[in-house]
Each structure stands twice: as structure tokens, then as C-alpha cells.
Short mmCIF file of N, CA, C and O in Angstrom, two decimals:
data_model
loop_
_atom_site.label_atom_id
_atom_site.label_comp_id
_atom_site.label_asym_id
_atom_site.label_seq_id
_atom_site.Cartn_x
_atom_site.Cartn_y
_atom_site.Cartn_z
N LEU A 1 -3.58 -68.96 47.22
CA LEU A 1 -3.31 -70.39 47.27
C LEU A 1 -3.03 -70.83 48.70
O LEU A 1 -3.49 -71.89 49.11
N GLY A 2 -2.30 -70.00 49.45
CA GLY A 2 -2.02 -70.34 50.84
C GLY A 2 -3.28 -70.46 51.67
O GLY A 2 -3.43 -71.38 52.48
N TYR A 3 -4.20 -69.53 51.47
CA TYR A 3 -5.47 -69.57 52.18
C TYR A 3 -6.27 -70.82 51.79
O TYR A 3 -6.76 -71.56 52.64
N PHE A 4 -6.38 -71.05 50.49
CA PHE A 4 -7.14 -72.20 49.99
C PHE A 4 -6.56 -73.50 50.54
O PHE A 4 -7.30 -74.34 51.06
N MET A 5 -5.26 -73.65 50.44
CA MET A 5 -4.63 -74.91 50.86
C MET A 5 -4.67 -75.11 52.37
O MET A 5 -4.78 -76.24 52.84
N SER A 6 -4.58 -74.01 53.13
CA SER A 6 -4.49 -74.17 54.58
C SER A 6 -5.83 -74.19 55.30
O SER A 6 -5.89 -74.66 56.43
N GLN A 7 -6.89 -73.70 54.64
CA GLN A 7 -8.15 -73.63 55.37
C GLN A 7 -9.36 -74.15 54.61
O GLN A 7 -10.34 -74.55 55.23
N SER A 8 -9.31 -74.15 53.30
CA SER A 8 -10.49 -74.56 52.54
C SER A 8 -10.50 -76.05 52.23
O SER A 8 -11.56 -76.62 52.02
N LEU A 9 -9.34 -76.66 52.21
CA LEU A 9 -9.27 -78.10 51.92
C LEU A 9 -9.26 -78.91 53.21
O LEU A 9 -8.57 -78.54 54.17
N ASP A 10 -9.99 -79.99 53.21
CA ASP A 10 -9.90 -80.95 54.30
C ASP A 10 -8.44 -81.38 54.44
O ASP A 10 -7.74 -81.56 53.44
N THR A 11 -7.96 -81.52 55.65
CA THR A 11 -6.55 -81.81 55.89
C THR A 11 -6.09 -83.08 55.18
O THR A 11 -5.03 -83.09 54.54
N ASP A 12 -6.86 -84.15 55.26
CA ASP A 12 -6.46 -85.39 54.59
C ASP A 12 -6.43 -85.23 53.08
O ASP A 12 -5.52 -85.74 52.41
N LEU A 13 -7.39 -84.50 52.54
CA LEU A 13 -7.41 -84.23 51.10
C LEU A 13 -6.18 -83.42 50.69
O LEU A 13 -5.53 -83.72 49.69
N ARG A 14 -5.84 -82.41 51.48
CA ARG A 14 -4.65 -81.60 51.19
C ARG A 14 -3.39 -82.45 51.26
O ARG A 14 -2.50 -82.36 50.42
N ARG A 15 -3.32 -83.29 52.27
CA ARG A 15 -2.13 -84.15 52.41
C ARG A 15 -2.01 -85.12 51.24
O ARG A 15 -0.91 -85.42 50.78
N ASP A 16 -3.13 -85.63 50.77
CA ASP A 16 -3.12 -86.58 49.65
C ASP A 16 -2.83 -85.92 48.31
O ASP A 16 -2.20 -86.53 47.44
N HIS A 17 -3.29 -84.69 48.11
CA HIS A 17 -3.21 -84.06 46.78
C HIS A 17 -2.48 -82.71 46.76
O HIS A 17 -2.37 -82.10 45.70
N GLY A 18 -2.01 -82.26 47.90
CA GLY A 18 -1.40 -80.95 47.99
C GLY A 18 -0.20 -80.76 47.09
O GLY A 18 -0.05 -79.71 46.45
N ASP A 19 0.67 -81.76 47.01
CA ASP A 19 1.85 -81.62 46.14
C ASP A 19 1.45 -81.45 44.69
O ASP A 19 2.02 -80.64 43.96
N THR A 20 0.45 -82.20 44.27
CA THR A 20 -0.03 -82.10 42.88
C THR A 20 -0.63 -80.72 42.63
O THR A 20 -0.40 -80.11 41.58
N ILE A 21 -1.40 -80.22 43.59
CA ILE A 21 -2.00 -78.89 43.44
C ILE A 21 -0.91 -77.82 43.34
O ILE A 21 -0.95 -76.95 42.46
N LEU A 22 0.08 -77.89 44.22
CA LEU A 22 1.18 -76.92 44.18
C LEU A 22 1.96 -77.01 42.87
O LEU A 22 2.30 -75.99 42.28
N ASP A 23 2.26 -78.24 42.44
CA ASP A 23 2.98 -78.42 41.17
C ASP A 23 2.20 -77.83 40.00
O ASP A 23 2.75 -77.13 39.16
N THR A 24 0.91 -78.12 39.96
CA THR A 24 0.06 -77.62 38.87
C THR A 24 0.00 -76.10 38.89
O THR A 24 0.11 -75.45 37.85
N TYR A 25 -0.17 -75.52 40.05
CA TYR A 25 -0.23 -74.07 40.18
C TYR A 25 1.07 -73.44 39.67
O TYR A 25 1.06 -72.49 38.89
N PHE A 26 2.19 -73.98 40.12
CA PHE A 26 3.50 -73.45 39.72
C PHE A 26 3.70 -73.59 38.21
O PHE A 26 4.15 -72.65 37.55
N GLU A 27 3.35 -74.73 37.65
CA GLU A 27 3.49 -74.96 36.20
C GLU A 27 2.63 -73.98 35.41
O GLU A 27 3.06 -73.46 34.38
N GLU A 28 1.41 -73.72 35.87
CA GLU A 28 0.53 -72.79 35.17
C GLU A 28 1.08 -71.36 35.26
O GLU A 28 0.96 -70.59 34.30
N MET A 29 1.66 -71.01 36.38
CA MET A 29 2.29 -69.69 36.50
C MET A 29 3.41 -69.56 35.47
O MET A 29 3.53 -68.52 34.82
N GLU A 30 4.21 -70.60 35.34
CA GLU A 30 5.29 -70.58 34.35
C GLU A 30 4.74 -70.44 32.93
O GLU A 30 5.28 -69.67 32.13
N LYS A 31 3.68 -71.18 32.61
CA LYS A 31 3.07 -71.10 31.29
C LYS A 31 2.57 -69.69 30.97
O LYS A 31 2.58 -69.26 29.83
N LEU A 32 2.12 -69.00 32.00
CA LEU A 32 1.62 -67.63 31.82
C LEU A 32 2.75 -66.60 31.79
O LEU A 32 2.50 -65.40 31.65
N GLY A 33 3.98 -67.09 31.93
CA GLY A 33 5.12 -66.20 31.85
C GLY A 33 5.48 -65.51 33.15
O GLY A 33 6.26 -64.55 33.15
N VAL A 34 4.93 -65.98 34.23
CA VAL A 34 5.27 -65.41 35.54
C VAL A 34 6.58 -66.06 35.99
O VAL A 34 6.62 -67.25 36.27
N GLY A 35 7.63 -65.27 36.00
CA GLY A 35 8.94 -65.81 36.36
C GLY A 35 9.11 -65.92 37.85
O GLY A 35 9.45 -64.95 38.52
N VAL A 36 8.85 -67.10 38.37
CA VAL A 36 8.95 -67.32 39.81
C VAL A 36 9.92 -68.47 40.06
O VAL A 36 9.80 -69.54 39.46
N ASN A 37 10.86 -68.24 40.94
CA ASN A 37 11.78 -69.29 41.37
C ASN A 37 11.03 -70.27 42.26
O ASN A 37 10.31 -69.85 43.18
N ARG A 38 11.20 -71.55 42.01
CA ARG A 38 10.43 -72.57 42.74
C ARG A 38 10.68 -72.51 44.25
O ARG A 38 9.75 -72.59 45.04
N SER A 39 11.92 -72.34 44.66
CA SER A 39 12.19 -72.31 46.10
C SER A 39 11.62 -71.04 46.74
O SER A 39 11.12 -71.09 47.87
N GLU A 40 11.68 -69.91 46.03
CA GLU A 40 11.07 -68.69 46.54
C GLU A 40 9.55 -68.82 46.62
O GLU A 40 8.93 -68.37 47.57
N PHE A 41 8.97 -69.44 45.61
CA PHE A 41 7.53 -69.69 45.59
C PHE A 41 7.12 -70.50 46.82
O PHE A 41 6.17 -70.15 47.52
N MET A 42 7.84 -71.57 47.11
CA MET A 42 7.49 -72.41 48.25
C MET A 42 7.71 -71.69 49.58
O MET A 42 6.95 -71.87 50.52
N GLU A 43 8.73 -70.86 49.64
CA GLU A 43 8.97 -70.11 50.87
C GLU A 43 7.82 -69.15 51.14
O GLU A 43 7.32 -69.06 52.26
N VAL A 44 7.38 -68.44 50.12
CA VAL A 44 6.26 -67.51 50.28
C VAL A 44 4.98 -68.28 50.61
O VAL A 44 4.19 -67.87 51.46
N PHE A 45 4.78 -69.42 49.96
CA PHE A 45 3.61 -70.25 50.26
C PHE A 45 3.62 -70.69 51.72
O PHE A 45 2.60 -70.62 52.40
N ARG A 46 4.76 -71.15 52.20
CA ARG A 46 4.87 -71.59 53.59
C ARG A 46 4.58 -70.43 54.55
O ARG A 46 3.90 -70.62 55.57
N LEU A 47 5.11 -69.26 54.25
CA LEU A 47 4.83 -68.09 55.09
C LEU A 47 3.34 -67.75 55.07
O LEU A 47 2.77 -67.37 56.10
N ALA A 48 2.72 -67.89 53.91
CA ALA A 48 1.29 -67.61 53.80
C ALA A 48 0.47 -68.54 54.67
O ALA A 48 -0.53 -68.11 55.27
N THR A 49 0.87 -69.81 54.77
CA THR A 49 0.12 -70.72 55.63
C THR A 49 0.15 -70.26 57.08
O THR A 49 -0.83 -70.40 57.80
N ALA A 50 1.26 -69.66 57.50
CA ALA A 50 1.34 -69.13 58.86
C ALA A 50 0.52 -67.85 58.99
O ALA A 50 -0.21 -67.66 59.95
N TYR A 51 0.63 -66.99 58.00
CA TYR A 51 -0.08 -65.71 58.03
C TYR A 51 -1.59 -65.90 58.12
O TYR A 51 -2.27 -65.21 58.87
N PHE A 52 -2.11 -66.83 57.36
CA PHE A 52 -3.56 -66.99 57.30
C PHE A 52 -4.16 -67.61 58.54
O PHE A 52 -5.39 -67.74 58.64
N LEU A 53 -3.34 -67.93 59.53
CA LEU A 53 -3.87 -68.34 60.82
C LEU A 53 -4.66 -67.19 61.46
O LEU A 53 -5.53 -67.42 62.30
N VAL A 54 -4.38 -65.96 61.02
CA VAL A 54 -5.09 -64.81 61.60
C VAL A 54 -6.59 -64.88 61.35
O VAL A 54 -7.37 -64.38 62.17
N TYR A 55 -7.02 -65.46 60.23
CA TYR A 55 -8.46 -65.49 59.94
C TYR A 55 -9.27 -66.23 61.00
O TYR A 55 -10.24 -65.68 61.52
N PRO A 56 -8.92 -67.47 61.33
CA PRO A 56 -9.73 -68.11 62.38
C PRO A 56 -9.52 -67.50 63.76
O PRO A 56 -10.43 -67.52 64.59
N LEU A 57 -8.34 -66.92 64.00
CA LEU A 57 -8.13 -66.29 65.30
C LEU A 57 -9.00 -65.04 65.45
O LEU A 57 -9.67 -64.86 66.48
N ILE A 58 -8.98 -64.19 64.46
CA ILE A 58 -9.81 -62.98 64.52
C ILE A 58 -11.29 -63.35 64.43
O ILE A 58 -12.12 -62.86 65.21
N GLY A 59 -11.61 -64.23 63.50
CA GLY A 59 -13.01 -64.65 63.35
C GLY A 59 -13.56 -65.29 64.61
O GLY A 59 -14.71 -65.06 64.99
N GLY A 60 -12.72 -66.08 65.27
CA GLY A 60 -13.15 -66.74 66.51
C GLY A 60 -13.50 -65.75 67.60
O GLY A 60 -14.36 -66.00 68.44
N GLY A 61 -12.85 -64.60 67.57
CA GLY A 61 -13.15 -63.57 68.56
C GLY A 61 -14.35 -62.72 68.21
O GLY A 61 -14.90 -62.03 69.07
N LEU A 62 -14.76 -62.77 66.96
CA LEU A 62 -15.85 -61.90 66.51
C LEU A 62 -17.18 -62.61 66.29
O LEU A 62 -18.21 -61.95 66.18
N ILE A 63 -17.16 -63.94 66.21
CA ILE A 63 -18.39 -64.65 65.87
C ILE A 63 -19.40 -64.64 67.01
O ILE A 63 -19.06 -64.45 68.16
N ASP A 64 -20.63 -64.88 66.64
CA ASP A 64 -21.71 -65.07 67.59
C ASP A 64 -21.65 -66.53 68.03
O ASP A 64 -21.99 -67.43 67.26
N ARG A 65 -21.20 -66.78 69.23
CA ARG A 65 -20.99 -68.15 69.71
C ARG A 65 -22.30 -68.92 69.92
O ARG A 65 -22.28 -70.13 70.11
N SER A 66 -23.41 -68.23 69.87
CA SER A 66 -24.69 -68.92 70.00
C SER A 66 -25.10 -69.58 68.68
O SER A 66 -26.03 -70.37 68.64
N TYR A 67 -24.40 -69.24 67.62
CA TYR A 67 -24.68 -69.81 66.29
C TYR A 67 -23.68 -70.93 66.04
O TYR A 67 -22.51 -70.68 65.72
N ASP A 68 -24.12 -72.18 66.19
CA ASP A 68 -23.23 -73.34 66.14
C ASP A 68 -22.41 -73.43 64.85
O ASP A 68 -21.25 -73.84 64.89
N ARG A 69 -23.00 -73.07 63.73
CA ARG A 69 -22.28 -73.17 62.45
C ARG A 69 -21.05 -72.27 62.42
O ARG A 69 -20.02 -72.63 61.86
N SER A 70 -21.14 -71.11 63.03
CA SER A 70 -19.99 -70.21 63.10
C SER A 70 -18.87 -70.81 63.92
O SER A 70 -17.70 -70.72 63.55
N VAL A 71 -19.23 -71.40 65.03
CA VAL A 71 -18.24 -72.02 65.91
C VAL A 71 -17.56 -73.18 65.18
O VAL A 71 -16.33 -73.31 65.21
N VAL A 72 -18.34 -74.01 64.52
CA VAL A 72 -17.77 -75.14 63.77
C VAL A 72 -16.84 -74.63 62.66
O VAL A 72 -15.74 -75.17 62.47
N LEU A 73 -17.26 -73.60 61.95
CA LEU A 73 -16.43 -73.04 60.89
C LEU A 73 -15.09 -72.55 61.43
O LEU A 73 -14.03 -72.88 60.88
N MET A 74 -15.11 -71.77 62.49
CA MET A 74 -13.86 -71.24 63.04
C MET A 74 -12.97 -72.36 63.58
O MET A 74 -11.75 -72.34 63.39
N ASN A 75 -13.56 -73.34 64.23
CA ASN A 75 -12.78 -74.48 64.73
C ASN A 75 -12.15 -75.26 63.58
O ASN A 75 -10.99 -75.68 63.65
N THR A 76 -12.92 -75.46 62.51
CA THR A 76 -12.41 -76.18 61.35
C THR A 76 -11.28 -75.41 60.69
O THR A 76 -10.23 -75.98 60.37
N MET A 77 -11.48 -74.11 60.49
CA MET A 77 -10.43 -73.29 59.89
C MET A 77 -9.16 -73.31 60.75
O MET A 77 -8.05 -73.43 60.23
N PHE A 78 -9.32 -73.20 62.06
CA PHE A 78 -8.18 -73.20 62.96
C PHE A 78 -7.43 -74.53 62.91
O PHE A 78 -6.20 -74.56 62.79
N THR A 79 -8.16 -75.62 62.98
CA THR A 79 -7.55 -76.94 62.95
C THR A 79 -6.80 -77.17 61.65
O THR A 79 -5.66 -77.67 61.64
N ARG A 80 -7.42 -76.82 60.53
CA ARG A 80 -6.77 -76.99 59.22
C ARG A 80 -5.54 -76.10 59.10
O ARG A 80 -4.51 -76.52 58.57
N ALA A 81 -5.64 -74.86 59.57
CA ALA A 81 -4.51 -73.93 59.49
C ALA A 81 -3.33 -74.44 60.30
O ALA A 81 -2.18 -74.40 59.83
N CYS A 82 -3.59 -74.93 61.48
CA CYS A 82 -2.50 -75.46 62.33
C CYS A 82 -1.85 -76.69 61.68
O CYS A 82 -0.63 -76.83 61.71
N ALA A 83 -2.66 -77.56 61.11
CA ALA A 83 -2.12 -78.75 60.44
C ALA A 83 -1.25 -78.36 59.25
O ALA A 83 -0.17 -78.93 59.04
N ALA A 84 -1.69 -77.38 58.48
CA ALA A 84 -0.91 -76.93 57.32
C ALA A 84 0.40 -76.30 57.77
O ALA A 84 1.45 -76.54 57.18
N MET A 85 0.34 -75.49 58.82
CA MET A 85 1.56 -74.88 59.33
C MET A 85 2.56 -75.94 59.77
O MET A 85 3.75 -75.83 59.51
N GLU A 86 2.05 -76.98 60.40
CA GLU A 86 2.93 -78.08 60.83
C GLU A 86 3.46 -78.85 59.63
O GLU A 86 4.66 -79.13 59.54
N ASP A 87 2.59 -79.20 58.70
CA ASP A 87 2.99 -80.00 57.54
C ASP A 87 4.02 -79.29 56.67
O ASP A 87 4.91 -79.92 56.11
N TYR A 88 3.88 -77.96 56.54
CA TYR A 88 4.80 -77.20 55.69
C TYR A 88 5.90 -76.52 56.49
O TYR A 88 6.66 -75.73 55.95
N ASP A 89 6.00 -76.83 57.78
CA ASP A 89 7.03 -76.29 58.68
C ASP A 89 7.11 -74.77 58.57
O ASP A 89 8.19 -74.18 58.44
N ALA A 90 5.96 -74.14 58.62
CA ALA A 90 5.91 -72.68 58.52
C ALA A 90 6.57 -72.01 59.72
O ALA A 90 7.26 -71.00 59.57
N VAL A 91 6.41 -72.59 60.89
CA VAL A 91 7.02 -72.01 62.09
C VAL A 91 8.53 -72.11 62.01
O VAL A 91 9.25 -71.17 62.37
N GLY A 92 9.04 -73.22 61.51
CA GLY A 92 10.48 -73.36 61.33
C GLY A 92 11.06 -72.34 60.38
O GLY A 92 12.15 -71.82 60.58
N LEU A 93 10.29 -72.02 59.34
CA LEU A 93 10.72 -71.01 58.38
C LEU A 93 10.76 -69.63 59.05
O LEU A 93 11.71 -68.87 58.86
N ILE A 94 9.76 -69.33 59.86
CA ILE A 94 9.73 -68.05 60.56
C ILE A 94 10.88 -67.95 61.57
O ILE A 94 11.53 -66.92 61.68
N ALA A 95 11.15 -69.05 62.24
CA ALA A 95 12.21 -69.07 63.23
C ALA A 95 13.59 -68.81 62.61
O ALA A 95 14.47 -68.25 63.25
N LYS A 96 13.76 -69.21 61.35
CA LYS A 96 15.04 -69.00 60.66
C LYS A 96 15.24 -67.55 60.24
O LYS A 96 16.35 -67.12 59.99
N SER A 97 14.14 -66.79 60.17
CA SER A 97 14.21 -65.39 59.70
C SER A 97 14.84 -64.49 60.71
O SER A 97 14.85 -64.62 61.84
#
């Protein structure tokens, strides 16, 4: 979920619908009997948004820069990941640890 929310969704779309997506995901987990505390769930989710910044960073170093689509993909993933980290205050959570 952290990867999907931080890199696969357009930032504006995530900002508009992210709370609903998170609520729905959490509710479905509860229906399936997965006992997860809501605050712990959100803490792990926030940490995941920071962790998944590694994908565009590593990918950016490995891509063939002569292939424009790869460059656009890595830039998009990086931009979305940074926005999600800021929106969910992932760095603030890490700093408290």
C-alpha cells in the first residue's frame, strides 16, 4: 500500500482520495480479521512511504538515460515519493525514532 500510494498514484489524485483509500484498506483488513491498531497501521504506512524512496533512487542510477521513458518514469516516481513523504510527515516520524 505504501508503494502504491507513494509512487503509483498521481499526487493530486492521492491527495484527493488518499484518506478514503487508507480508510477502506484498514476497514477491509479488519473485516478479514487482521487485528491491526489504527495508529500502528498509520505509523508503518508513513515509514513505508519513506522506505520506498529507494526505488526511484536506485532505479535512477541504473536506468539507460538515453531512453526517455525510463528517465520520465524515475523522475515521476521520485517526485511522487517526495510529495508523499512530505504529506504524511514520514521524515518527522523517522526523526522521532
